[in-house]
Coordinates of C-alpha atoms and ligand atoms in Angstrom, one line a residue:
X1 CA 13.7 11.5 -53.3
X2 CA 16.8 13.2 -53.4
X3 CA 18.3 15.0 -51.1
X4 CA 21.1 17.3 -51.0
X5 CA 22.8 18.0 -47.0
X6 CA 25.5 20.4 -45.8
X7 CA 26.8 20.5 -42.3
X8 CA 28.8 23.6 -41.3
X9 CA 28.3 23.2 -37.1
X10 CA 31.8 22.6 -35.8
X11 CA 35.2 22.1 -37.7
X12 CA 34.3 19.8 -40.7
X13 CA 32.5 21.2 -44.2
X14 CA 30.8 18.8 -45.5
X15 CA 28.3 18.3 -48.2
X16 CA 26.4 14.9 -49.1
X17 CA 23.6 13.6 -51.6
X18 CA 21.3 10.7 -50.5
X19 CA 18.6 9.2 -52.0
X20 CA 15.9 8.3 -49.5
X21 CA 13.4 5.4 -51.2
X22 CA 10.0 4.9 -50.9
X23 CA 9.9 1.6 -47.8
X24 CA 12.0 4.0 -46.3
X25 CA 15.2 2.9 -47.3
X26 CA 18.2 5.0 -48.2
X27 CA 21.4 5.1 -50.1
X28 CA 24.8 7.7 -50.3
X29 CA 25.2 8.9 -53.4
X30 CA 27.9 11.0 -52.7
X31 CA 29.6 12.5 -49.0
X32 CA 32.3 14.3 -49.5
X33 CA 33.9 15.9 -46.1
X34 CA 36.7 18.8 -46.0
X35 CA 38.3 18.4 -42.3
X36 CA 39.4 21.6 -40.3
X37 CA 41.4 19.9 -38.2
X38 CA 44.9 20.5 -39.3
X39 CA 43.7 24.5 -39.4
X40 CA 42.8 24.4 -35.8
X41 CA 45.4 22.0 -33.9
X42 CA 47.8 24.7 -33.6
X43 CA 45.5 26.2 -30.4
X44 CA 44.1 22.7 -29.1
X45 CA 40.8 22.9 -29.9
X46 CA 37.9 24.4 -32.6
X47 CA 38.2 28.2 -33.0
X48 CA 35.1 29.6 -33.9
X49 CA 36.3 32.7 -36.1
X50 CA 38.9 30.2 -38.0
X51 CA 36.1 27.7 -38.2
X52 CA 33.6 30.3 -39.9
X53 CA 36.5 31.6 -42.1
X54 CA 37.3 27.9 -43.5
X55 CA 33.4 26.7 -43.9
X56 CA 33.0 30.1 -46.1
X57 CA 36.4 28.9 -48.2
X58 CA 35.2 25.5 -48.6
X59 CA 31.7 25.3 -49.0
X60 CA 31.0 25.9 -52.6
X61 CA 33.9 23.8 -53.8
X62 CA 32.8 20.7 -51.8
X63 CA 29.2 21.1 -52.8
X64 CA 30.3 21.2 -56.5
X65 CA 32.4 18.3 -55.8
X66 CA 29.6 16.3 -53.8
X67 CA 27.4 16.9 -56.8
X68 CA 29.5 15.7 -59.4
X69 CA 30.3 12.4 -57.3
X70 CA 26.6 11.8 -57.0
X71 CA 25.7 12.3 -60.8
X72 CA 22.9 14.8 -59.9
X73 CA 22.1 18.0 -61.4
X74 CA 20.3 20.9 -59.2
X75 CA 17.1 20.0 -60.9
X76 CA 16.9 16.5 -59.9
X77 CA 16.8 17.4 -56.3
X78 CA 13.8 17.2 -54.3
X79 CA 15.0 19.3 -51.1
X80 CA 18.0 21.3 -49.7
X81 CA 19.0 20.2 -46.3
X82 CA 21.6 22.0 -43.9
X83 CA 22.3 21.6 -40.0
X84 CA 21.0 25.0 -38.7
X85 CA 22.0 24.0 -35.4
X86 CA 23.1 23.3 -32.5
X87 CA 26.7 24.4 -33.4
X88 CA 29.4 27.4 -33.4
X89 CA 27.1 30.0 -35.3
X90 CA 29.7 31.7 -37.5
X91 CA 30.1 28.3 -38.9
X92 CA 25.9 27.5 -38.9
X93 CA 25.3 30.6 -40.4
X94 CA 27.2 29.6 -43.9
X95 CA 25.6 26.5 -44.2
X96 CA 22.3 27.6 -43.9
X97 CA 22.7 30.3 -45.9
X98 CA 24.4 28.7 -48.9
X99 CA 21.5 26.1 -48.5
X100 CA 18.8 29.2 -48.5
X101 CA 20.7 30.4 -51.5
X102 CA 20.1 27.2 -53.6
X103 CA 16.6 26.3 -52.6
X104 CA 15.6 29.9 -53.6
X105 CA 17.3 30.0 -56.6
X106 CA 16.2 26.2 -58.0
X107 CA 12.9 26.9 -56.1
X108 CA 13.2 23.5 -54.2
X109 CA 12.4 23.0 -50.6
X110 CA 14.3 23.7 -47.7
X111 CA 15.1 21.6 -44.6
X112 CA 16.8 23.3 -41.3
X113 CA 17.9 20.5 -39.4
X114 CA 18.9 19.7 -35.6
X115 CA 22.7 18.2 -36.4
X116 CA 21.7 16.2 -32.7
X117 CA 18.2 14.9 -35.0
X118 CA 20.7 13.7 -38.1
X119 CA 22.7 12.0 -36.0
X120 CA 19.5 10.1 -34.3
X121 CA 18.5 9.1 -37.5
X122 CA 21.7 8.0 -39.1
X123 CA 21.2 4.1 -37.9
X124 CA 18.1 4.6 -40.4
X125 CA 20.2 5.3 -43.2
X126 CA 22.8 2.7 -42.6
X127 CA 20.8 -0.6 -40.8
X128 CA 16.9 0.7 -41.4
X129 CA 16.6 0.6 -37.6
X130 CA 12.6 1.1 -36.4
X131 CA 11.5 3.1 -34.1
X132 CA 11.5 3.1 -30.9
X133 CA 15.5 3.2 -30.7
X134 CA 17.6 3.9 -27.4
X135 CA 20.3 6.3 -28.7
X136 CA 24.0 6.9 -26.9
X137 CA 25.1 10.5 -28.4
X138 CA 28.8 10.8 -27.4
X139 CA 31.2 13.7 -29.3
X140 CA 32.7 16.7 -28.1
X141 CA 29.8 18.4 -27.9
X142 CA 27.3 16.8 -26.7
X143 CA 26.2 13.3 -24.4
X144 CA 22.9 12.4 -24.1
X145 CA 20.6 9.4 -24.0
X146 CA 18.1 9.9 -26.3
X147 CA 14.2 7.6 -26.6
X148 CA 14.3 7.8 -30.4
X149 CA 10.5 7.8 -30.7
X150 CA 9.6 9.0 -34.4
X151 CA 11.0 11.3 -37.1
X152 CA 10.8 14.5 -34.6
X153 CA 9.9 12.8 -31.3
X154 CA 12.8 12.7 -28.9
X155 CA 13.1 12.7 -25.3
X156 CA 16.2 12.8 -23.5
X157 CA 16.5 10.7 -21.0
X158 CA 20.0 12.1 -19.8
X159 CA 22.7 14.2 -20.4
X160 CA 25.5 15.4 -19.4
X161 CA 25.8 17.8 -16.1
X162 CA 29.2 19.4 -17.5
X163 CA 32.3 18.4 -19.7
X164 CA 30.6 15.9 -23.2
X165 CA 32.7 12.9 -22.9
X166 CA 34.7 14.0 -25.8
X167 CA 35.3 17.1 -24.5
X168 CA 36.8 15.0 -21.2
X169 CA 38.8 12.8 -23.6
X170 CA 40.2 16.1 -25.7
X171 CA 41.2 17.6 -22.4
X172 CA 43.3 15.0 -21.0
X173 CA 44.8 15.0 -24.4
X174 CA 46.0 18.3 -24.1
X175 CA 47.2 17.9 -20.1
X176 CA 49.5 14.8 -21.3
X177 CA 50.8 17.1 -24.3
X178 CA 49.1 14.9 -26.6
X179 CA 47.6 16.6 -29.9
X180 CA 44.3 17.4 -31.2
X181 CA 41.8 15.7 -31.7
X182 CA 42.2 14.3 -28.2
X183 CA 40.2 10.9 -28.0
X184 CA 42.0 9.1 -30.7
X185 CA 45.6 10.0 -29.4
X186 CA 44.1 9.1 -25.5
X187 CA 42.8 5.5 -26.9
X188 CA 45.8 5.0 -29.1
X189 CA 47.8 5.2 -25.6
X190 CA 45.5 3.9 -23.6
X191 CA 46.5 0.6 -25.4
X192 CA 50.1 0.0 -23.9
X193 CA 48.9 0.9 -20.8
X194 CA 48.1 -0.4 -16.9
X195 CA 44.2 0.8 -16.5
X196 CA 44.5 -0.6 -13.1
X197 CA 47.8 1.8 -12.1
X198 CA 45.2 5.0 -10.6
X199 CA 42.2 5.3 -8.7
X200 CA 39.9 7.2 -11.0
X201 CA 36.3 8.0 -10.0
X202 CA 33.1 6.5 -11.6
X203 CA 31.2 10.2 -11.1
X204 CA 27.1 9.9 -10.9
X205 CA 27.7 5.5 -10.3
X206 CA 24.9 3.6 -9.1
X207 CA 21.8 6.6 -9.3
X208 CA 18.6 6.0 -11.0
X209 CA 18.6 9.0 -13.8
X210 CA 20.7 8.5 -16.4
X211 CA 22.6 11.9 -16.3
X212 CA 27.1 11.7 -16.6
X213 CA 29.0 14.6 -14.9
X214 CA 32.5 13.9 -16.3
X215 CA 34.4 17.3 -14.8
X216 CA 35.5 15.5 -11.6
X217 CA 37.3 12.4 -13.2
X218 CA 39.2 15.3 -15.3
X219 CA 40.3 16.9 -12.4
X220 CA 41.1 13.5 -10.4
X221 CA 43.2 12.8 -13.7
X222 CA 45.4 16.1 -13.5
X223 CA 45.7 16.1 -9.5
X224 CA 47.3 12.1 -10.6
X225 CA 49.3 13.1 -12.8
X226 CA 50.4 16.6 -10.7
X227 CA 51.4 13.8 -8.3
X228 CA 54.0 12.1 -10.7
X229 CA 55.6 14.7 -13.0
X230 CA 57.4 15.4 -14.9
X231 CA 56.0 12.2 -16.7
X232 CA 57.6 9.3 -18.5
X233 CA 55.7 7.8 -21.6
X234 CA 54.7 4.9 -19.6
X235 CA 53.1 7.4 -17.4
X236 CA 51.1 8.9 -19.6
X237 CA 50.3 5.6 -21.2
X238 CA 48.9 4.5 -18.1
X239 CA 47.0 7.8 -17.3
X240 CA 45.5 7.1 -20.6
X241 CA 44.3 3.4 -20.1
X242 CA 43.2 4.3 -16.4
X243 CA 41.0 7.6 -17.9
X244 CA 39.8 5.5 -20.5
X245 CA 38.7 2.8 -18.1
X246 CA 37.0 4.6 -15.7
X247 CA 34.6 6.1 -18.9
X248 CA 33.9 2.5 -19.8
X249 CA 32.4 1.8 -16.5
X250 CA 30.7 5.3 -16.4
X251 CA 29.2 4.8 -20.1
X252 CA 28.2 1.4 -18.5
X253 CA 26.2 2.3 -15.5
X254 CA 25.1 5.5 -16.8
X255 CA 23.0 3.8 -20.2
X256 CA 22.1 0.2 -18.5
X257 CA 20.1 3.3 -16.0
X258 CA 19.0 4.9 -19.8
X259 CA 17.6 1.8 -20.9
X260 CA 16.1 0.8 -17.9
X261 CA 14.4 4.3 -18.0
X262 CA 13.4 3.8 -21.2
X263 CA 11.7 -0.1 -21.1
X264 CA 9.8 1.4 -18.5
X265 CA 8.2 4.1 -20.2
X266 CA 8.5 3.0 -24.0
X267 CA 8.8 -0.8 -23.9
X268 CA 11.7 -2.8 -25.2
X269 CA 13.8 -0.9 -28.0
X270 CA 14.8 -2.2 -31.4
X271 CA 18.2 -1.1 -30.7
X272 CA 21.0 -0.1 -29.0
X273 CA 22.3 2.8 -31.3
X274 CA 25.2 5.1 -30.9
X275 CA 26.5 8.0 -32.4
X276 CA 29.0 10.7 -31.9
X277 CA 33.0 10.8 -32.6
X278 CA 33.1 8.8 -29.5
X279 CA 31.3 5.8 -30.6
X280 CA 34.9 5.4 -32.5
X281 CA 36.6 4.1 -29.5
X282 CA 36.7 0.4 -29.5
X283 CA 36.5 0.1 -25.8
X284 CA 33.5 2.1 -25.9
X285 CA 32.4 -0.3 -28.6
X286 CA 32.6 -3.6 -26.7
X287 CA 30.9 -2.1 -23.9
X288 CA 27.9 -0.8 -25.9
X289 CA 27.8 -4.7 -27.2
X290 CA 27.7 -6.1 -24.0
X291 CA 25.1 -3.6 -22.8
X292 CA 23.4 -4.4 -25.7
X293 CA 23.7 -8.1 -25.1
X294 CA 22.6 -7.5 -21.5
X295 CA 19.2 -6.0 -21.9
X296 CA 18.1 -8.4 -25.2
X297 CA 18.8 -6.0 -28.0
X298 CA 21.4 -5.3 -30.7
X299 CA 24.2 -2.6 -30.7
X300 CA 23.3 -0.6 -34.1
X301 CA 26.5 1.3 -34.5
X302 CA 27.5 2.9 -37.8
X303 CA 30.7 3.1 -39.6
X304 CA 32.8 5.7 -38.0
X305 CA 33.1 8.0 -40.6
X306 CA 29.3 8.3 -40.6
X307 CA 29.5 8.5 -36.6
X308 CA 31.8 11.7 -36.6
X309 CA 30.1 15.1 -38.2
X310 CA 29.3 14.5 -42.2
X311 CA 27.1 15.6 -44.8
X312 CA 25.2 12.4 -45.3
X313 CA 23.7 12.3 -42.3
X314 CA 21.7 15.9 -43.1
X315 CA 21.2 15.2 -46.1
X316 CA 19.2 12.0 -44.4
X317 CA 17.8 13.6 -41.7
X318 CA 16.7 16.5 -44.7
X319 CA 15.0 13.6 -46.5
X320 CA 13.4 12.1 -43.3
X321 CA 11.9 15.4 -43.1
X322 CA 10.7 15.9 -46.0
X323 CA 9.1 12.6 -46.8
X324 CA 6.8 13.8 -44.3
X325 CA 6.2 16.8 -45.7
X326 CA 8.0 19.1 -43.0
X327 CA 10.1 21.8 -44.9
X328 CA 10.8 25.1 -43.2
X329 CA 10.6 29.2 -44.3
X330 CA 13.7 30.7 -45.7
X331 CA 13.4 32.6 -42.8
X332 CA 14.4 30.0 -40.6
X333 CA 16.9 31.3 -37.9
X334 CA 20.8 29.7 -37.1
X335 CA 20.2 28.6 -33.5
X336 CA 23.6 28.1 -31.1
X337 CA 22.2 26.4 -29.0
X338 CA 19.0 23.7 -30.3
X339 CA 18.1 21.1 -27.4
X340 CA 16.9 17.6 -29.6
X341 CA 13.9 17.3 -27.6
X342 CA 12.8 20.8 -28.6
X343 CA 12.7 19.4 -32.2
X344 CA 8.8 18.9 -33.4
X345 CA 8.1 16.6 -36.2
X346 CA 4.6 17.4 -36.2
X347 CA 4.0 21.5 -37.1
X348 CA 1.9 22.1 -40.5
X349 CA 4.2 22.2 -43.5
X350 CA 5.7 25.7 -44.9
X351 CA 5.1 26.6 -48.6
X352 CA 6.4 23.9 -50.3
X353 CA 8.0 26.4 -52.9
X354 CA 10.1 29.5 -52.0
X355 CA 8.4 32.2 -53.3
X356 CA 10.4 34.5 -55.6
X357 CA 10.6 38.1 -54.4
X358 CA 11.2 40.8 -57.3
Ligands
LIG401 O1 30.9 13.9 -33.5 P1 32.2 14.5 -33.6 O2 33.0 14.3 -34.8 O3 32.1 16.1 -33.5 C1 31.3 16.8 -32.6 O4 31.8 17.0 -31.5 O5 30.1 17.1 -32.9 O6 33.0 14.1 -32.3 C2 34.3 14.6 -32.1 C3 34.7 14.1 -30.7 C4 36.0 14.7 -30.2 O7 35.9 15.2 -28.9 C5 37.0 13.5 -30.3 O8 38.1 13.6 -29.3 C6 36.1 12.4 -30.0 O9 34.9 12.7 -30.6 N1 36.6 11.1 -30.5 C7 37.0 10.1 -29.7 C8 37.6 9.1 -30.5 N2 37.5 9.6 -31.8 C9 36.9 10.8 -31.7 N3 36.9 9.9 -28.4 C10 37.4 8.7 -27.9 N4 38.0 7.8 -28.6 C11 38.1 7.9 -30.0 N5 38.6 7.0 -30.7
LIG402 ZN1 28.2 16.0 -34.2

């Protein structure tokens, strides 16, 4: 089956085609991705009203474009997909609504998805990973360990108590006067500098749940640097490499507790997945791999470009979905706020076909 997915829940419009195969097996056949970011860097950070402004701009041009790339005409798809939340709402409500607007008018299915859901299932797409999977969520957003159990079975294990650990890696970005978006800039400094130059705490270290609370190291990083200033590049180079450090061990301790949680209740998992923008930092990488290592599985971590927001990954999700026959009403609501373990993968099918109304 084919599946068209659009993703509207934060700064990037994006629109993908995949093709999901029978054993289960899928393939891109188109993901094309218009980026905010230059739109919103100007204030430090995703503005909701610019946001909802520039997804409405976009939309219909990278659709076009992502169906042209794939080959595909409206009538060889087999479902609309489109992240209906969690997200900015301005932004969730075009998407969803551009997706109602197709599937009524080509009379195919359509598919509200959890954007937390497509990015569980993503390592499916890309490496065919079976269930039951240990997934590490990390963007600006969100940070959860997730017991990937089924298409629509989730339970979170842990999550975070305040800041997502992108939103902790964006913020000291901004307090060193470094641009947006803040984690690549952070680990790009963090690289020519001494991690072992300030104290930084390991917040939530050594406790059995496998919860993060990442507000404290933030403000432990800005009392530092209060200290020091006006600061030199080597400073800030160093406040990098020590912020960035101090995550490692956090992200450490906090998932060898997740996966300790979950061999206890579900067994050994197939994998070690992660997901999220920050599952694009290297450091975070290697540690994930040694984790990985350490409890007897395999780090299942997908390109980057599928880690960070995209089309593809809805559009997979969408198809996940709908190979098992769960399509929603075209009165499915936007939902801010859409917790993963709230997501059901067993409620009886909607009408298969929107119904025409004269
Ligand atoms: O998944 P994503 O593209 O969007 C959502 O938040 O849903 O993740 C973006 C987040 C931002 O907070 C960004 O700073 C962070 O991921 N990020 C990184 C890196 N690249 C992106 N954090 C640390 N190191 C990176 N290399
Ligand atoms: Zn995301």
């Amino acid at each position: 089956m084919v599946v068209l997915g659009i993703e509207t829940t934060c700064d990037e419009t994006a629109a993908a085609l995949v093709e999901r195969y029978e054993d289960g097996r899928g393939k891109i056949l188109s993901n094309v991705i218009f980026s905010q970011v230059s739109e919103h860097a100007a204030f430090g950070g995703v503005v909701p009203e610019i946001a909802a402004r520039a997804h409405v701009e976009a939309l219909d041009l990278i659709i076009a474009k992502a169906m042209t790339q794939a080959g595909r005409t409206y009538d060889k798809l087999d479902g609309i997909a489109a992240a209906a939340g969690p997200g900015l709402i301005g932004g969730v409500i075009v998407g969803l609504t551009t997706a109602k607007s197709i599937a009524l008018v080509t009379e195919k299915p359509l598919i509200a998805v959890n954007h937390l859901e497509a990015h569980a299932l993503t390592a499916r797409l890309t490496d065919a990973t079976p269930f039951p999977y240990c997934l590490f969520l990390a963007s600006g957003g969100h940070t959860q360990v997730v017991a990937v159990r089924g298409v629509g079975n989730y339970v979170r294990l842990g999550t975070t108590l305040d800041d997502a650990i992108g939103e902790a890696f964006d913020k000291t970005a901004k307090l060193l006067g470094l641009g947006y978006p803040g984690g690549p800039q952070v680990e790009r400094e963090a690289e020519r500098g001494d991690a072992a130059r300030f104290a930084l705490p390991r917040p939530m270290s050594g406790r059995n749940d496998a919860n993060f609370s990442l507000s404290g190291l933030k403000t432990a990083l800005r009392l530092e640097a209060e200290k020091i200033a006006p600061l030199s590049d080597q400073d800030v180079a160093d406040l990098c490499a020590s912020f960035q450090q101090a995550v490692v061990d956090v992200v450490l301790d906090r998932l060898r507790a997740g996966l300790r949680l979950f061999r206890g209740q579900y067994g050994a998992p197939t994998a070690l997945v992660a997901a999220g923008g920050v599952a694009a930092n290297q450091a975070i990488r290697k540690v994930l791999h040694r984790l990985a290592f350490e409890v007897g599985t395999v780090l299942v971590a997908p390109p980057v470009e599928l880690c960070t927001d995209n089309g593809a990954m809805i559009a997979w999700a969408g198809a996940e979905r709908l190979a098992m026959g769960l399509t929603d009403a075209l009165d499915a609501a936007p939902r801010a706020r859409w917790p993963l373990d709230e997501v059901t993968g067993v409620r009886p099918p909607a009408p298969y076909r929107a119904v025409k109304q004269n």
